[in-house]
Each structure stands twice: as structure tokens, then as C-alpha cells.
Amino acid sequence: RCPAPPPQALEEQYSPSRWSPRLGRDTVIQAHLAATAAGTQRARASAQTSLHVPYGDGEREKLDIYFPTDPSGTFPALVYIHGGYWQCLSKDESGFAAPPLASQGVAVVAVGYDIAPKGHMDAMVLQVRRSLVFLVERYSGIRGIYLCGHSAGAHLAAMVLSTDWSEYGVVPDIKGTVLVSGVYDLEPILHTYVNDALNMSREVAQRNSPMLCITPAAPAAAACEVLVAVAQHDSPEFRRQSQEYGQALRAAGWSVSLLDLANVDHFDIIEKLSEESYVLTQVGEELPSSL
């Protein structure tokens, strides 16, 4: 493992907006919010939806479900977990991937969870796990779950892979996981502004670091395809984290592909899921045939 950069270098490494060549720091975040919100509005106008479906009692413990254009019979579901450094964004601008996928017979489910400072890391991980249990128990038409998380959402999706489902009485049939520009070791985050709202202790960070929670792939897990995607214009630390986590999963027997996407930054790497021709959209569209 490489030595950690000094604290002020860490601040920069873990500030994704500093690394985009397209737009300035504030502009790129505003553009991201606008793009995902507009994509979600289009999805809500075009798809059959069930919005704000509660999977628990908490204010944000809700799902937005975008059903396939022809939902007769069974269908795979792509469960999307939003980013925002565990402290902003919500499910309400997270349906932008639905139009191209719904037309191919895939449901898209956007997961809400309690963000910081109200939410703490243990609770967020638990909420995402519970949302999957709810989906499986509530919707018998779902055949195969595919997880997709961006940034902080990729961290939460990766934590799902380490779940001991015997505690939940249900084993979701997770066929694949797409982790996009994620953080898989929370230790460096402790030394940055990101932890001001999260207020994580070292114990909490270690307990919730996917890198430290990798379990040897059980037979069912070995069949789960994991795609670890990172942007050309992600910071060196984000790129390192993706590479090391992918390699560690593979060493534990998981089926892992590493995808280094050219000409995108930390933000448009996920925004482009609203485009039919985008490589990650095509991964999603292959789901029905892979079933």
C-alpha cells in the first residue's frame, strides 16, 4: 500500500470537483445536480412509477421504482444508490438511468437513506441492506437484482456485498454490481472536511470500509459479476481505491472487471447513464439477456 498523502493533499484528493477539466469546482457540482434532476424528471414523465414507497419508518427510508415498459411477468431490477458524500443528494434526482433501461425490460429502483448529519455511517449501511430485503419480499416479479452505486453510493453498494444475509432471513439474488467512482477505504476520509458532517471515529470507519470487510466469495457470490468503474479524471486517490478494492475482491474469489473510462470525470461518468449509447447503460441493458 502506498503511504497516505499529507492532510492538505488529502483534502484535494478527496474533492472530486477539483479534478474535472470540463468546468470549475462549483459549476461542475451545479451542472451535475441539474443533469441528474432533469434526467429524473424525464424518467418520471415517461415510465410507470411507484414513488416514495416506504421500506422502513424513517423519513428518507423510501424507494422510487421505475417499472419496465412491459412489466408483465418477471424482470430484473437495477437498484441505484446515490452519491453526495453521504451528506447531500437524494433518491429524488436518482431516476435518470430509468428511460433506456425500462425500455429494455429492466426496473430501476432509486434508494433513499438518511444522509449526515442525521444519518450516521452504520445506519446508512443498514438502511441500504434493509431496502433490498424489502424489495425481495414485496415484489415477487423481480428476478435478479443488480446494484449500481456512484461515489458514496458505490461505497454503500460495496458494503452490501459483505452482508451476512442470515441475519435478515432473506438472501437477495444479487447477480451483478456496478461500482462507479467509489470510496472503499474510509480511513483517509477521517482526515478531510468530508468527516466534519459524518463525525466518524476510526472504529466506525474501519467497520464500514468495504476494503476491510471482504469475505471469500461463497458459490452464489462467485456468480455475482462485479464491475469496478473509475473515471479518467477522477483523482489519483479515487483511482487507487478502485484498483486496490477490485484487486482485493478478485483475490478473494469474486468475479471482477475493472473499467477505466476515458474522457469522463467523477460526475459525468454517472450522468451519462441517461444516454442509450453509453457503455455503462449498455452493461445495464445486457441484464435481461444475461438472465
Coordinates of C-alpha atoms in Angstrom, one line a residue:
R1 CA 0.0 0.0 0.0
C2 CA 1.2 3.5 -0.8
P3 CA 1.8 5.9 2.0
A4 CA -1.1 8.3 2.6
P5 CA -0.7 11.8 1.3
P6 CA -0.4 14.6 3.9
P7 CA -3.7 16.1 5.2
Q8 CA -4.0 19.1 2.9
A9 CA -3.1 16.9 -0.1
L10 CA -5.9 14.5 1.1
E11 CA -8.4 17.4 1.1
E12 CA -7.6 17.9 -2.6
Q13 CA -7.6 14.2 -3.5
Y14 CA -11.0 13.7 -1.9
S15 CA -12.5 16.8 -3.5
P16 CA -13.8 15.3 -6.8
S17 CA -14.9 18.7 -8.2
R18 CA -11.2 19.9 -8.3
W19 CA -10.3 17.3 -10.9
S20 CA -12.8 18.0 -13.6
P21 CA -11.3 19.5 -16.8
R22 CA -14.8 20.5 -18.1
L23 CA -15.9 23.0 -15.6
G24 CA -14.9 24.9 -12.4
R25 CA -15.4 23.4 -8.9
D26 CA -18.8 24.9 -8.1
T27 CA -20.0 24.8 -11.7
V28 CA -19.4 21.1 -12.1
I29 CA -21.5 20.3 -9.0
Q30 CA -24.3 22.6 -10.1
A31 CA -24.2 21.1 -13.6
H32 CA -24.3 17.6 -12.0
L33 CA -27.4 18.5 -9.9
A34 CA -29.1 20.0 -13.0
A35 CA -28.3 17.0 -15.2
T36 CA -29.5 14.3 -12.8
A37 CA -32.6 16.3 -11.8
A38 CA -33.6 16.8 -15.4
G39 CA -33.0 13.2 -16.3
T40 CA -35.1 12.1 -13.4
Q41 CA -37.9 14.4 -14.5
R42 CA -37.9 12.9 -17.9
A43 CA -37.9 9.4 -16.4
R44 CA -40.9 10.2 -14.2
A45 CA -42.8 11.6 -17.2
S46 CA -42.1 8.5 -19.3
A47 CA -42.1 5.5 -17.0
Q48 CA -44.7 3.8 -15.0
T49 CA -43.6 4.6 -11.4
S50 CA -44.3 3.9 -7.7
L51 CA -42.7 6.9 -5.9
H52 CA -41.9 7.3 -2.2
V53 CA -42.5 3.6 -1.4
P54 CA -41.6 3.2 2.3
Y55 CA -39.2 0.3 3.2
G56 CA -39.0 1.5 6.8
D57 CA -40.3 4.1 9.2
G58 CA -37.6 6.8 8.7
E59 CA -38.3 10.0 6.8
R60 CA -35.9 9.0 4.0
E61 CA -36.4 5.3 4.1
K62 CA -38.2 5.3 0.8
L63 CA -37.8 3.9 -2.7
D64 CA -38.7 5.3 -6.2
I65 CA -39.5 2.4 -8.5
Y66 CA -39.5 2.9 -12.3
F67 CA -41.1 -0.2 -13.9
P68 CA -40.2 -1.7 -17.3
T69 CA -42.3 -0.5 -20.2
D70 CA -43.8 -4.0 -20.3
P71 CA -43.8 -5.2 -16.7
S72 CA -45.8 -8.4 -17.4
G73 CA -44.1 -11.4 -15.9
T74 CA -40.8 -11.2 -14.2
F75 CA -38.0 -8.6 -14.7
P76 CA -34.5 -7.8 -13.4
A77 CA -34.1 -4.7 -11.2
L78 CA -31.2 -2.3 -11.2
V79 CA -31.0 -0.8 -7.7
Y80 CA -29.3 2.6 -7.8
I81 CA -27.7 4.1 -4.6
H82 CA -26.9 7.8 -5.0
G83 CA -23.7 9.6 -4.1
G84 CA -23.2 13.0 -2.5
Y85 CA -20.5 12.1 0.1
W86 CA -23.1 10.6 2.4
Q87 CA -24.4 14.1 3.1
C88 CA -26.3 15.5 0.1
L89 CA -28.4 14.4 -2.8
S90 CA -31.4 12.0 -2.5
K91 CA -33.4 9.5 -4.4
D92 CA -35.4 12.3 -5.9
E93 CA -32.8 13.1 -8.5
S94 CA -31.7 9.5 -8.9
G95 CA -34.0 8.1 -11.6
F96 CA -32.1 9.4 -14.6
A97 CA -31.0 5.9 -15.7
A98 CA -34.6 4.6 -16.0
P99 CA -35.6 5.5 -19.6
P100 CA -33.0 3.5 -21.5
L101 CA -33.2 0.6 -19.1
A102 CA -37.0 0.5 -18.7
S103 CA -37.3 0.2 -22.5
Q104 CA -35.1 -2.9 -22.3
G105 CA -37.3 -4.6 -19.6
V106 CA -35.2 -3.6 -16.5
A107 CA -36.8 -1.9 -13.5
V108 CA -34.8 0.9 -11.9
V109 CA -35.1 1.4 -8.1
A110 CA -33.7 4.5 -6.5
V111 CA -32.9 4.1 -2.8
G112 CA -33.3 6.8 -0.2
Y113 CA -31.3 6.8 3.0
D114 CA -30.6 9.1 5.9
I115 CA -27.7 11.4 5.0
A116 CA -25.4 13.1 7.5
P117 CA -25.6 14.7 9.9
K118 CA -28.8 13.0 10.8
G119 CA -27.7 9.7 9.3
H120 CA -24.5 8.0 10.6
M121 CA -22.5 5.5 8.7
D122 CA -23.7 2.3 10.4
A123 CA -27.3 3.4 9.9
M124 CA -26.8 4.1 6.2
V125 CA -25.3 0.7 5.5
L126 CA -28.1 -0.9 7.4
Q127 CA -30.8 1.0 5.6
V128 CA -29.5 0.0 2.1
R129 CA -29.4 -3.6 3.2
R130 CA -32.9 -3.4 4.5
S131 CA -34.1 -1.8 1.4
L132 CA -33.1 -4.9 -0.6
V133 CA -34.8 -7.2 1.8
F134 CA -38.0 -5.1 1.4
L135 CA -37.7 -5.3 -2.4
V136 CA -37.4 -9.0 -2.4
E137 CA -40.2 -9.6 0.0
R138 CA -42.6 -7.1 -1.6
Y139 CA -42.1 -7.6 -5.4
S140 CA -42.2 -11.2 -6.4
G141 CA -41.8 -10.2 -10.1
I142 CA -38.2 -9.2 -9.6
R143 CA -35.8 -11.8 -10.9
G144 CA -32.3 -10.9 -10.2
I145 CA -31.0 -7.7 -8.6
Y146 CA -28.2 -5.6 -10.0
L147 CA -26.7 -3.0 -7.7
C148 CA -25.3 0.3 -9.0
G149 CA -23.8 2.9 -6.8
H150 CA -22.0 6.1 -7.5
S151 CA -19.3 7.7 -5.3
A152 CA -20.6 7.3 -1.7
G153 CA -23.3 5.1 -3.2
A154 CA -20.6 2.8 -4.6
H155 CA -19.3 2.5 -1.1
L156 CA -22.7 1.5 0.2
A157 CA -23.2 -1.0 -2.6
A158 CA -19.8 -2.5 -1.8
M159 CA -20.9 -2.8 1.8
V160 CA -23.9 -4.8 0.6
L161 CA -21.5 -7.4 -0.9
S162 CA -20.2 -8.1 2.6
T163 CA -23.6 -8.6 4.2
D164 CA -24.3 -11.7 6.3
W165 CA -27.8 -12.3 5.0
S166 CA -28.6 -15.0 7.6
E167 CA -29.3 -12.1 10.0
Y168 CA -32.1 -10.9 7.7
G169 CA -33.9 -14.2 6.8
V170 CA -33.8 -13.3 3.1
V171 CA -31.0 -13.7 0.6
P172 CA -31.4 -11.2 -2.3
D173 CA -30.4 -12.7 -5.6
I174 CA -27.7 -10.2 -6.5
K175 CA -26.5 -11.1 -10.0
G176 CA -24.2 -8.1 -10.5
T177 CA -22.8 -5.0 -9.0
V178 CA -21.6 -1.8 -10.8
L179 CA -19.4 0.3 -8.6
V180 CA -18.7 3.7 -10.1
S181 CA -16.0 6.1 -8.8
G182 CA -16.3 4.8 -5.2
V183 CA -14.5 5.1 -1.9
Y184 CA -13.7 1.6 -0.4
D185 CA -11.4 2.6 2.5
L186 CA -12.9 5.3 4.7
E187 CA -9.6 5.8 6.7
P188 CA -8.4 8.7 4.6
I189 CA -11.8 10.4 4.8
L190 CA -11.2 10.8 8.6
H191 CA -8.5 13.4 7.8
T192 CA -10.7 15.6 5.4
Y193 CA -13.5 18.0 5.5
V194 CA -15.9 15.2 4.5
N195 CA -15.8 13.8 8.0
D196 CA -17.0 17.2 9.5
A197 CA -20.6 16.1 8.9
L198 CA -20.1 12.4 9.2
N199 CA -18.3 12.6 12.5
M200 CA -16.9 9.0 12.1
S201 CA -14.5 7.5 14.7
R202 CA -11.7 5.3 13.4
E203 CA -13.7 2.2 14.6
V204 CA -16.7 3.3 12.6
A205 CA -14.6 4.0 9.5
Q206 CA -12.9 0.6 9.8
R207 CA -16.2 -1.3 10.4
N208 CA -17.7 0.3 7.3
S209 CA -14.7 0.1 4.9
P210 CA -15.5 -2.5 2.1
M211 CA -11.8 -3.0 1.7
L212 CA -11.6 -4.4 5.3
C213 CA -14.9 -6.4 5.0
I214 CA -14.2 -8.6 2.0
T215 CA -15.5 -12.1 2.5
P216 CA -14.3 -15.0 0.4
A217 CA -16.8 -15.4 -2.4
A218 CA -19.4 -18.1 -1.5
P219 CA -20.6 -20.1 -4.5
A220 CA -23.6 -17.7 -5.0
A221 CA -21.3 -14.7 -4.7
A222 CA -18.8 -16.1 -7.2
A223 CA -21.6 -15.9 -9.8
C224 CA -22.1 -12.2 -9.0
E225 CA -20.3 -10.1 -11.6
V226 CA -18.7 -7.0 -10.0
L227 CA -17.7 -4.1 -12.3
V228 CA -15.5 -1.5 -10.7
A229 CA -15.5 1.6 -12.9
V230 CA -13.4 4.7 -12.4
A231 CA -13.1 7.9 -14.5
Q232 CA -10.0 9.1 -16.3
H233 CA -10.5 12.5 -14.5
D234 CA -11.1 11.0 -11.0
S235 CA -8.3 12.0 -8.6
P236 CA -5.3 9.6 -8.2
E237 CA -6.7 8.6 -4.7
F238 CA -10.1 7.6 -6.2
R239 CA -8.4 5.7 -8.9
R240 CA -6.1 4.0 -6.4
Q241 CA -9.0 3.0 -4.2
S242 CA -10.9 1.5 -7.2
Q243 CA -7.9 -0.5 -8.3
E244 CA -7.0 -1.8 -4.9
Y245 CA -10.5 -2.8 -4.0
G246 CA -11.1 -4.6 -7.3
Q247 CA -7.9 -6.5 -6.9
A248 CA -8.7 -7.5 -3.3
L249 CA -12.1 -8.7 -4.3
R250 CA -10.6 -10.7 -7.2
A251 CA -8.1 -12.3 -4.8
A252 CA -11.0 -13.4 -2.6
G253 CA -12.6 -15.3 -5.5
W254 CA -15.0 -12.7 -6.7
S255 CA -15.6 -12.2 -10.4
V256 CA -14.3 -8.7 -11.0
S257 CA -13.9 -6.5 -14.1
L258 CA -12.0 -3.1 -13.8
L259 CA -13.2 -0.5 -16.2
D260 CA -11.2 2.7 -16.6
L261 CA -13.4 5.1 -18.6
A262 CA -11.7 7.7 -20.8
N263 CA -12.9 11.3 -21.3
V264 CA -15.2 11.5 -18.2
D265 CA -14.9 12.9 -14.7
H266 CA -16.3 12.0 -11.4
F267 CA -19.7 13.4 -12.4
D268 CA -20.5 12.8 -16.0
I269 CA -19.3 9.1 -15.6
I270 CA -22.7 8.5 -14.0
E271 CA -24.8 11.3 -15.6
K272 CA -24.3 9.5 -19.0
L273 CA -26.4 6.6 -17.7
S274 CA -29.4 8.5 -19.2
E275 CA -27.8 8.0 -22.7
E276 CA -28.7 4.9 -24.7
S277 CA -25.2 4.6 -26.3
Y278 CA -23.2 4.9 -23.1
V279 CA -21.0 1.9 -22.2
L280 CA -22.4 1.6 -18.6
T281 CA -26.0 1.9 -19.9
Q282 CA -25.2 -1.0 -22.3
V283 CA -24.0 -3.0 -19.4
G284 CA -27.4 -2.5 -17.8
E285 CA -29.3 -3.3 -21.0
E286 CA -27.5 -6.6 -21.2
L287 CA -29.1 -7.7 -17.9
P288 CA -32.3 -9.3 -19.3
S289 CA -30.3 -11.4 -21.8
S290 CA -27.8 -12.4 -19.1
L291 CA -30.7 -13.8 -17.1

